[in-house]
Short mmCIF file of C-alpha atoms in Angstrom, two decimals:
data_model
loop_
_atom_site.label_atom_id
_atom_site.label_comp_id
_atom_site.label_asym_id
_atom_site.label_seq_id
_atom_site.Cartn_x
_atom_site.Cartn_y
_atom_site.Cartn_z
CA UNK A 1 0.00 0.00 0.00
CA UNK A 2 1.44 3.42 -0.94
CA UNK A 3 2.53 5.84 1.76
CA UNK A 4 0.11 8.70 2.54
CA UNK A 5 1.13 12.11 1.21
CA UNK A 6 1.20 15.19 3.45
CA UNK A 7 1.53 18.58 1.72
CA UNK A 8 2.98 21.65 3.45
CA UNK A 9 1.30 24.77 2.04
CA UNK A 10 1.06 28.44 2.92
CA UNK A 11 2.14 31.90 1.82
CA UNK A 12 5.88 32.57 1.34
CA UNK A 13 8.26 32.68 4.30
CA UNK A 14 6.09 31.08 6.98
CA UNK A 15 8.63 28.29 7.64
CA UNK A 16 7.37 25.44 5.45
CA UNK A 17 10.87 24.30 4.52
CA UNK A 18 12.03 24.52 8.15
CA UNK A 19 9.17 22.25 9.23
CA UNK A 20 9.87 19.97 6.25
CA UNK A 21 13.47 19.53 7.35
CA UNK A 22 12.44 18.86 10.95
CA UNK A 23 9.92 16.20 9.93
CA UNK A 24 12.35 14.63 7.47
CA UNK A 25 15.07 14.58 10.11
CA UNK A 26 17.70 16.11 7.83
CA UNK A 27 18.39 19.23 5.82
CA UNK A 28 16.72 18.41 2.50
CA UNK A 29 14.90 21.65 1.71
CA UNK A 30 16.66 24.94 1.12
CA UNK A 31 16.03 27.24 4.09
CA UNK A 32 16.67 30.95 3.69
CA UNK A 33 15.14 34.16 4.99
CA UNK A 34 14.35 35.20 1.42
CA UNK A 35 10.63 34.66 0.67
CA UNK A 36 10.07 32.36 -2.29
CA UNK A 37 13.18 30.20 -1.78
CA UNK A 38 11.23 26.99 -2.42
CA UNK A 39 9.81 26.93 -5.94
CA UNK A 40 9.14 23.30 -6.83
CA UNK A 41 7.71 20.47 -4.79
CA UNK A 42 10.19 18.49 -2.69
CA UNK A 43 9.38 15.07 -1.23
CA UNK A 44 10.86 13.15 1.69
CA UNK A 45 9.81 10.34 4.00
CA UNK A 46 8.85 10.93 7.63
CA UNK A 47 7.68 8.67 10.46
CA UNK A 48 5.74 9.20 13.67
CA UNK A 49 4.52 6.57 16.13
CA UNK A 50 5.10 3.79 13.63
CA UNK A 51 3.26 5.55 10.80
CA UNK A 52 5.34 6.36 7.72
CA UNK A 53 4.25 9.05 5.27
CA UNK A 54 5.67 11.27 2.54
CA UNK A 55 5.89 15.00 3.19
CA UNK A 56 5.81 17.46 0.27
CA UNK A 57 7.32 20.92 0.58
CA UNK A 58 5.87 23.53 -1.79
CA UNK A 59 6.56 27.07 -2.88
CA UNK A 60 4.62 29.88 -1.25
CA UNK A 61 1.09 30.53 -2.50
CA UNK A 62 0.18 34.12 -3.30
CA UNK A 63 -2.13 35.85 -5.72
CA UNK A 64 -0.70 38.07 -8.42
CA UNK A 65 -4.18 39.52 -8.90
CA UNK A 66 -4.26 40.59 -5.26
CA UNK A 67 -0.82 42.12 -5.59
CA UNK A 68 -1.92 44.04 -8.65
CA UNK A 69 -5.06 45.38 -6.95
CA UNK A 70 -3.27 46.48 -3.80
CA UNK A 71 -0.22 47.83 -5.57
CA UNK A 72 2.01 45.94 -3.14
CA UNK A 73 5.09 43.99 -4.16
CA UNK A 74 4.95 40.19 -4.28
CA UNK A 75 5.92 38.48 -1.03
CA UNK A 76 8.31 36.23 -2.92
CA UNK A 77 10.15 39.11 -4.53
CA UNK A 78 13.11 37.00 -5.66
CA UNK A 79 10.80 34.57 -7.41
CA UNK A 80 8.35 37.06 -8.92
CA UNK A 81 8.60 35.55 -12.45
CA UNK A 82 7.52 32.17 -11.09
CA UNK A 83 4.61 33.05 -8.77
CA UNK A 84 1.93 31.64 -11.08
CA UNK A 85 3.89 28.42 -11.58
CA UNK A 86 4.66 28.11 -7.87
CA UNK A 87 0.95 28.41 -7.14
CA UNK A 88 0.17 25.77 -9.76
CA UNK A 89 2.73 23.41 -8.20
CA UNK A 90 1.19 23.93 -4.75
CA UNK A 91 -2.27 23.22 -6.14
CA UNK A 92 -0.99 19.98 -7.66
CA UNK A 93 0.42 19.03 -4.25
CA UNK A 94 -2.97 19.75 -2.66
CA UNK A 95 -4.65 17.60 -5.30
CA UNK A 96 -2.31 14.67 -4.59
CA UNK A 97 -2.32 14.98 -0.79
CA UNK A 98 -3.96 12.72 1.79
CA UNK A 99 -3.58 15.49 4.40
CA UNK A 100 -2.47 19.13 4.38
CA UNK A 101 -0.51 21.16 6.88
CA UNK A 102 -1.45 24.82 6.32
CA UNK A 103 1.35 26.95 7.78
CA UNK A 104 0.88 30.51 9.02
CA UNK A 105 3.14 32.85 11.00
CA UNK A 106 2.41 33.80 14.63
CA UNK A 107 4.83 36.71 14.38
CA UNK A 108 2.96 38.33 11.47
CA UNK A 109 -0.55 37.38 12.58
CA UNK A 110 -3.37 36.72 10.13
CA UNK A 111 -2.66 38.37 6.77
CA UNK A 112 -4.66 38.84 3.55
CA UNK A 113 -2.35 36.29 1.92
CA UNK A 114 -3.32 33.76 4.61
CA UNK A 115 -6.99 34.37 3.77
CA UNK A 116 -6.24 33.75 0.08
CA UNK A 117 -4.67 30.37 0.91
CA UNK A 118 -7.50 29.52 3.31
CA UNK A 119 -10.07 30.25 0.58
CA UNK A 120 -8.22 27.92 -1.78
CA UNK A 121 -8.10 25.14 0.82
CA UNK A 122 -11.78 25.47 1.71
CA UNK A 123 -12.59 24.74 -1.92
CA UNK A 124 -10.19 21.80 -2.16
CA UNK A 125 -10.05 20.26 1.33
CA UNK A 126 -11.92 19.80 4.61
CA UNK A 127 -11.49 21.18 8.12
CA UNK A 128 -9.90 19.08 10.86
CA UNK A 129 -10.79 19.56 14.55
CA UNK A 130 -8.98 17.99 17.47
CA UNK A 131 -11.97 16.08 18.77
CA UNK A 132 -13.79 15.44 15.50
CA UNK A 133 -12.52 12.82 13.07
CA UNK A 134 -12.90 14.05 9.49
CA UNK A 135 -14.32 11.97 6.72
CA UNK A 136 -10.95 11.13 5.23
CA UNK A 137 -12.49 8.86 2.61
CA UNK A 138 -14.01 11.78 0.73
CA UNK A 139 -12.32 11.74 -2.70
CA UNK A 140 -10.18 14.80 -3.38
CA UNK A 141 -11.02 16.35 0.02
CA UNK A 142 -7.96 15.88 2.26
CA UNK A 143 -8.13 17.12 5.87
CA UNK A 144 -6.37 20.40 6.68
CA UNK A 145 -4.47 21.01 9.92
CA UNK A 146 -3.95 24.70 10.64
CA UNK A 147 -0.36 25.24 11.86
CA UNK A 148 0.70 28.52 13.48
CA UNK A 149 4.49 28.54 13.19
CA UNK A 150 7.09 30.71 14.94
CA UNK A 151 5.15 30.47 18.24
CA UNK A 152 8.41 30.54 20.15
CA UNK A 153 7.04 31.86 23.45
CA UNK A 154 3.89 31.74 25.56
CA UNK A 155 2.63 35.09 24.32
CA UNK A 156 2.71 33.99 20.69
CA UNK A 157 1.08 30.65 21.55
CA UNK A 158 -1.78 32.53 23.19
CA UNK A 159 -2.13 34.77 20.14
CA UNK A 160 -2.64 31.71 17.95
CA UNK A 161 -6.38 31.85 18.77
CA UNK A 162 -6.77 34.73 16.28
CA UNK A 163 -6.20 32.24 13.46
CA UNK A 164 -9.65 30.75 14.13
CA UNK A 165 -10.91 33.54 11.87
CA UNK A 166 -9.52 31.61 8.88
CA UNK A 167 -12.32 29.09 9.39
CA UNK A 168 -10.09 26.02 9.15
CA UNK A 169 -10.49 24.51 12.57
CA UNK A 170 -8.23 24.42 15.60
CA UNK A 171 -4.81 26.10 15.26
CA UNK A 172 -1.69 24.16 16.29
CA UNK A 173 0.95 26.62 17.63
CA UNK A 174 4.47 25.30 17.00
CA UNK A 175 8.04 26.38 16.46
CA UNK A 176 9.45 24.42 13.53
CA UNK A 177 12.90 25.85 14.26
CA UNK A 178 13.00 24.67 17.88
CA UNK A 179 10.58 21.72 17.66
CA UNK A 180 8.06 23.13 20.15
CA UNK A 181 4.56 21.71 19.73
CA UNK A 182 5.46 19.45 16.83
CA UNK A 183 4.64 16.30 18.80
CA UNK A 184 1.00 17.33 19.32
CA UNK A 185 0.80 18.31 15.65
CA UNK A 186 2.12 14.94 14.51
CA UNK A 187 -0.27 13.08 16.82
CA UNK A 188 -3.14 14.91 15.16
CA UNK A 189 -1.72 14.32 11.69
CA UNK A 190 -1.45 10.57 12.25
CA UNK A 191 -5.04 10.52 13.49
CA UNK A 192 -6.14 12.36 10.37
CA UNK A 193 -4.26 10.04 8.05
CA UNK A 194 -5.47 6.79 9.61
CA UNK A 195 -2.46 5.23 7.93
CA UNK A 196 -1.57 1.54 8.33
CA UNK A 197 1.56 0.65 10.26
CA UNK A 198 3.09 -1.33 7.44
CA UNK A 199 4.10 0.11 4.09
CA UNK A 200 5.88 -1.36 1.13
CA UNK A 201 9.57 -0.76 0.63
CA UNK A 202 10.47 1.49 -2.26
CA UNK A 203 11.91 -0.85 -4.88
CA UNK A 204 11.57 1.54 -7.80
CA UNK A 205 14.40 2.19 -10.24
CA UNK A 206 15.93 5.57 -9.32
CA UNK A 207 16.74 7.66 -12.40
CA UNK A 208 18.36 11.08 -11.90
CA UNK A 209 18.29 13.78 -14.58
CA UNK A 210 21.54 15.77 -14.35
CA UNK A 211 23.46 18.39 -16.30
CA UNK A 212 24.48 22.02 -16.47
CA UNK A 213 21.86 24.73 -15.88
CA UNK A 214 19.35 25.32 -18.66
CA UNK A 215 20.02 22.19 -20.71
CA UNK A 216 16.36 21.14 -20.44
CA UNK A 217 16.21 18.81 -17.42
CA UNK A 218 12.79 19.96 -16.19
CA UNK A 219 11.42 20.03 -19.74
CA UNK A 220 12.49 16.41 -20.15
CA UNK A 221 10.86 15.46 -16.83
CA UNK A 222 7.57 17.05 -17.90
CA UNK A 223 7.74 15.35 -21.30
CA UNK A 224 8.37 11.94 -19.72
CA UNK A 225 5.49 12.42 -17.28
CA UNK A 226 3.09 14.01 -19.74
CA UNK A 227 2.23 16.84 -17.34
CA UNK A 228 3.68 20.07 -16.01
CA UNK A 229 5.33 18.48 -12.98
CA UNK A 230 8.37 20.77 -12.68
CA UNK A 231 8.66 24.48 -13.35
CA UNK A 232 10.10 25.13 -16.80
CA UNK A 233 11.70 28.48 -17.54
CA UNK A 234 14.39 29.80 -19.91
CA UNK A 235 16.04 31.37 -16.85
CA UNK A 236 18.94 29.14 -15.69
CA UNK A 237 18.63 27.89 -12.12
CA UNK A 238 14.84 27.67 -11.90
CA UNK A 239 14.98 24.20 -10.32
CA UNK A 240 16.58 24.46 -6.88
CA UNK A 241 15.72 21.14 -5.28
CA UNK A 242 16.16 17.50 -6.26
CA UNK A 243 12.56 16.44 -6.84
CA UNK A 244 11.43 12.79 -6.64
CA UNK A 245 8.54 11.86 -8.91
CA UNK A 246 7.19 8.28 -8.87
CA UNK A 247 5.76 6.76 -12.04
CA UNK A 248 5.27 3.37 -13.68
CA UNK A 249 6.63 2.55 -17.15
CA UNK A 250 5.93 -0.77 -18.87
CA UNK A 251 4.98 -2.24 -15.49
CA UNK A 252 8.20 -1.10 -13.81
CA UNK A 253 8.02 1.38 -10.90
CA UNK A 254 10.39 4.29 -11.48
CA UNK A 255 11.39 7.32 -9.44
CA UNK A 256 12.51 10.22 -11.62
CA UNK A 257 14.77 12.71 -9.83
CA UNK A 258 14.97 16.18 -11.37
CA UNK A 259 17.96 18.14 -10.10
CA UNK A 260 19.30 21.66 -10.08
CA UNK A 261 21.86 22.50 -12.75
CA UNK A 262 25.46 21.97 -11.64
CA UNK A 263 27.66 24.94 -12.49
CA UNK A 264 31.43 25.22 -12.27
CA UNK A 265 32.56 25.53 -8.67
CA UNK A 266 33.83 29.07 -9.15
CA UNK A 267 30.44 30.11 -10.55
CA UNK A 268 28.33 28.68 -7.71
CA UNK A 269 27.00 31.44 -5.48
CA UNK A 270 26.99 30.81 -1.70
CA UNK A 271 23.66 30.22 0.01
CA UNK A 272 20.67 28.88 -1.88
CA UNK A 273 22.49 27.80 -5.05
CA UNK A 274 25.25 26.15 -3.07
CA UNK A 275 22.76 23.98 -1.21
CA UNK A 276 21.00 23.20 -4.50
CA UNK A 277 24.20 21.92 -6.08
CA UNK A 278 24.98 19.81 -3.00
CA UNK A 279 21.50 18.36 -3.24
CA UNK A 280 22.01 17.51 -6.91
CA UNK A 281 25.19 15.65 -5.98
CA UNK A 282 23.29 13.73 -3.31
CA UNK A 283 20.63 12.88 -5.90
CA UNK A 284 23.35 11.26 -8.02
CA UNK A 285 24.38 9.21 -4.99
CA UNK A 286 20.79 7.95 -4.55
CA UNK A 287 20.26 7.10 -8.21
CA UNK A 288 21.06 3.90 -10.04
CA UNK A 289 20.87 5.38 -13.54
CA UNK A 290 21.62 8.97 -14.52
CA UNK A 291 20.40 10.77 -17.62
CA UNK A 292 23.22 13.19 -18.49
CA UNK A 293 21.81 16.01 -20.60
CA UNK A 294 23.96 17.92 -23.07
CA UNK A 295 22.93 21.00 -25.07
CA UNK A 296 23.08 20.22 -28.80
CA UNK A 297 23.37 23.91 -29.66
CA UNK A 298 26.74 24.09 -27.88
CA UNK A 299 29.93 22.03 -27.93
CA UNK A 300 30.49 19.64 -25.05
CA UNK A 301 32.03 21.69 -22.25
CA UNK A 302 34.55 20.98 -19.53
CA UNK A 303 31.69 21.21 -17.04
CA UNK A 304 29.78 18.49 -18.92
CA UNK A 305 32.86 16.30 -18.57
CA UNK A 306 33.16 17.26 -14.89
CA UNK A 307 29.55 16.21 -14.19
CA UNK A 308 30.08 12.96 -16.11
CA UNK A 309 33.16 12.34 -13.99
CA UNK A 310 31.15 12.82 -10.79
CA UNK A 311 28.61 10.26 -12.01
CA UNK A 312 31.28 7.69 -12.87
CA UNK A 313 33.12 8.27 -9.60
CA UNK A 314 29.86 7.37 -7.86
CA UNK A 315 29.69 4.20 -10.02
CA UNK A 316 26.30 5.14 -11.47
CA UNK A 317 25.04 3.97 -14.85
CA UNK A 318 24.69 6.62 -17.55
CA UNK A 319 22.63 7.44 -20.62
CA UNK A 320 23.89 10.53 -22.48
CA UNK A 321 21.07 12.62 -23.97
CA UNK A 322 21.89 15.31 -26.51
CA UNK A 323 18.91 17.62 -26.00
CA UNK A 324 17.59 20.49 -28.17
CA UNK A 325 18.38 18.51 -31.33
CA UNK A 326 15.42 20.25 -33.00
CA UNK A 327 17.31 23.57 -32.75
CA UNK A 328 20.35 22.32 -34.70
CA UNK A 329 20.67 23.07 -38.42
CA UNK A 330 21.37 19.72 -40.02
CA UNK A 331 23.03 18.44 -43.13
CA UNK A 332 24.36 15.04 -44.14
CA UNK A 333 26.54 13.64 -41.36
CA UNK A 334 25.57 16.18 -38.66
CA UNK A 335 24.60 13.50 -36.12
CA UNK A 336 27.67 11.41 -36.87
CA UNK A 337 29.92 14.45 -36.46
CA UNK A 338 28.38 15.40 -33.10
CA UNK A 339 28.61 11.77 -31.97
CA UNK A 340 32.35 11.79 -32.71
CA UNK A 341 32.66 15.07 -30.83
CA UNK A 342 30.92 13.60 -27.76
CA UNK A 343 32.93 10.39 -27.85
CA UNK A 344 36.22 12.26 -28.21
CA UNK A 345 35.43 14.74 -25.44
CA UNK A 346 33.96 12.15 -23.06
CA UNK A 347 36.35 9.31 -23.86
CA UNK A 348 35.80 7.70 -20.47
CA UNK A 349 32.11 7.20 -21.38
CA UNK A 350 32.72 5.06 -24.46
CA UNK A 351 30.47 2.32 -23.04
CA UNK A 352 27.34 4.47 -22.60
CA UNK A 353 24.40 4.80 -25.03
CA UNK A 354 23.89 8.14 -26.77
CA UNK A 355 20.48 9.51 -27.80
CA UNK A 356 19.68 12.68 -29.74
CA UNK A 357 16.40 14.06 -28.41
CA UNK A 358 14.21 17.13 -28.14
CA UNK A 359 12.32 17.54 -24.87
CA UNK A 360 10.47 20.42 -26.54
CA UNK A 361 9.07 18.46 -29.51
CA UNK A 362 9.25 14.96 -28.01
CA UNK A 363 11.69 13.69 -30.67
CA UNK A 364 13.05 10.29 -29.55
CA UNK A 365 11.96 10.94 -25.94
CA UNK A 366 10.03 7.66 -26.17
CA UNK A 367 13.42 5.89 -26.30
CA UNK A 368 14.75 7.43 -23.07
CA UNK A 369 13.08 5.26 -20.42
CA UNK A 370 13.43 1.96 -22.37
CA UNK A 371 17.14 2.71 -22.74
CA UNK A 372 17.48 3.62 -19.06
CA UNK A 373 15.75 0.41 -17.98
CA UNK A 374 17.94 -1.64 -20.33
CA UNK A 375 20.99 -0.05 -18.73
CA UNK A 376 19.63 -0.82 -15.26
CA UNK A 377 19.05 -4.45 -16.27
CA UNK A 378 22.66 -4.74 -17.43
CA UNK A 379 23.75 -3.12 -14.18
CA UNK A 380 22.24 -6.14 -12.43
CA UNK A 381 23.98 -8.68 -14.69
CA UNK A 382 25.85 -11.45 -12.87
CA UNK A 383 28.62 -13.38 -14.60
CA UNK A 384 28.93 -17.02 -13.50
CA UNK A 385 32.29 -17.69 -11.85
CA UNK A 386 33.23 -20.47 -14.27
CA UNK A 387 32.51 -18.31 -17.31
CA UNK A 388 34.42 -15.39 -15.82
CA UNK A 389 37.56 -17.45 -15.18
CA UNK A 390 37.36 -18.95 -18.66
CA UNK A 391 37.19 -15.43 -20.10
CA UNK A 392 40.21 -14.39 -17.99
CA UNK A 393 42.24 -17.38 -19.21
CA UNK A 394 41.41 -16.55 -22.84
CA UNK A 395 42.30 -12.90 -22.30
CA UNK A 396 45.66 -13.66 -20.67
CA UNK A 397 46.57 -16.10 -23.43
CA UNK A 398 45.69 -13.46 -26.04
CA UNK A 399 47.57 -10.68 -24.25
CA UNK A 400 50.03 -11.67 -21.54
CA UNK A 401 49.84 -9.67 -18.29
CA UNK A 402 52.54 -7.03 -17.76
CA UNK A 403 55.75 -7.63 -15.86
CA UNK A 404 57.80 -5.33 -13.66
CA UNK A 405 61.42 -5.90 -12.73
CA UNK A 406 61.20 -9.39 -14.18
CA UNK A 407 58.06 -10.25 -12.19
CA UNK A 408 54.84 -10.90 -14.13
CA UNK A 409 51.25 -10.49 -12.95
CA UNK A 410 49.46 -13.80 -12.41
CA UNK A 411 45.68 -13.93 -12.10
CA UNK A 412 44.91 -16.95 -9.95
CA UNK A 413 41.15 -16.69 -9.63
CA UNK A 414 38.34 -14.21 -10.36
CA UNK A 415 34.77 -13.83 -9.11
CA UNK A 416 31.98 -11.28 -9.30
CA UNK A 417 31.32 -10.30 -5.71
CA UNK A 418 28.35 -7.96 -6.23
CA UNK A 419 26.01 -6.29 -8.70
CA UNK A 420 24.69 -2.73 -8.70
CA UNK A 421 27.41 -1.78 -9.50
CA UNK A 422 29.09 -4.86 -10.99
CA UNK A 423 32.20 -5.54 -8.92
CA UNK A 424 34.87 -8.14 -9.74
CA UNK A 425 37.56 -9.45 -7.40
CA UNK A 426 40.80 -10.82 -8.88
CA UNK A 427 43.12 -12.90 -6.70
CA UNK A 428 46.66 -12.29 -7.98
CA UNK A 429 50.26 -12.82 -6.96
CA UNK A 430 50.97 -9.08 -6.58
CA UNK A 431 48.31 -6.31 -6.92
CA UNK A 432 51.03 -3.73 -7.68
CA UNK A 433 51.66 -5.45 -11.01
CA UNK A 434 48.08 -4.77 -12.19
CA UNK A 435 48.69 -1.79 -14.48
CA UNK A 436 45.80 0.50 -15.45
CA UNK A 437 46.17 -0.38 -19.13
CA UNK A 438 45.80 -4.09 -18.42
CA UNK A 439 42.75 -3.49 -16.26
CA UNK A 440 41.27 -1.61 -19.20
CA UNK A 441 42.07 -4.53 -21.49
CA UNK A 442 40.29 -6.97 -19.18
CA UNK A 443 37.31 -4.62 -18.92
CA UNK A 444 37.03 -4.39 -22.71
CA UNK A 445 37.08 -8.18 -23.01
CA UNK A 446 34.41 -8.43 -20.32
CA UNK A 447 32.20 -5.88 -22.10
CA UNK A 448 32.61 -7.67 -25.44
CA UNK A 449 31.14 -10.76 -23.85
CA UNK A 450 28.57 -9.40 -21.39
CA UNK A 451 27.87 -5.80 -22.41
CA UNK A 452 27.26 -3.88 -19.18
CA UNK A 453 25.83 -1.13 -21.39
CA UNK A 454 26.09 2.30 -19.80
CA UNK A 455 27.40 0.82 -16.56
CA UNK A 456 30.84 1.28 -14.98
CA UNK A 457 32.42 -1.87 -13.59
CA UNK A 458 34.74 -2.02 -10.59
CA UNK A 459 37.85 -4.23 -10.53
CA UNK A 460 39.60 -5.08 -7.27
CA UNK A 461 42.94 -6.91 -7.17
CA UNK A 462 43.95 -8.77 -4.02
CA UNK A 463 47.05 -10.81 -3.27
CA UNK A 464 46.66 -14.47 -2.37
CA UNK A 465 48.17 -13.66 1.03
CA UNK A 466 45.21 -11.37 1.75
#
């Protein structure tokens, strides 16, 4: 049975991301004093009293129409170009939620923006009272718990009663920063969810979409999903969080992870962008397969190679996607020439598949997930020990191992000790004699026989004494 979904909603800068991080137990969401820091939806798992659920952080909800009528500036000033999309993302989270935590700010009191959010929730959800169990089975009508954040002292907790005027039931005064009152809130949330104690483990294939800023990662995510799941903008850096999106393709559960663009270290600004890049790197660590996007309108850059190197260092499988192929003027041999350029620039990725796509038009996007799943299947390939040692004997007879100071490498025995990633242990007379070039030779022979498409393999050499 799937985990219940709990959405955190509210106007900008009421502490949604701070509460998200507290419930998740780690710093996953970007937290900053700048209103509008969170733009997309961010998902993490939380647990309380044996009940596991997914929490969804959202961007602040505010009305551009209200701003225009009042003449005031948007609350999320730094994200003004994205306010409509942020609101749409929050509404999607409300639609998908099994329960909603509506955050307000005890320090600011009830504001017109809070009333705007409350009006939206009254249309989409249902009120939750402490002593009245809501009808949680009503389709599309998740219960709402009214949370008054930043109630750091007794005076502010007492002032929380003014939030009754929002008409959304009993307020829960808390301090997300210090953890005050969160236990009572979670007790009420679990009661509202009525979730079972047992949930299924997540066995989906994790596929991360990575690349430089503005190469089309969010556009590809939306094309794969068939809906506007992530904010798409021509402005680099729109995506700030690594966003997990579950889906099923050809009967296989998949989790797509959209990430923030990774810029050169010297170009990364401290603060929000720095945390976003760190989160993208963590997304690579969680993934099994990465979709490395390149921009077809530009040559492959040193930063593209740097990102590819990060992926390989983490031993993750790779599919290289040359995006924006629709924007390239073509003549005979254009694709072949760009393929040579990619292979020459990313020589260490000679074993990965290469697709030329357009997230904008959908060209060849239908090949992306089948290719990724094929790569994942090869990542799980296990070579029988007998076949592996026969291959090693044939390879050493074809090309004798190197020698050093009159001493030659001898491979006594080989075995595959794990999959995901494929790892091979070679028992030898002296590991220091295993030169890089000979390891590469053995890897090429292994790939000729068993493929391991798009997947790095790890070789470990151990002396017989060990």
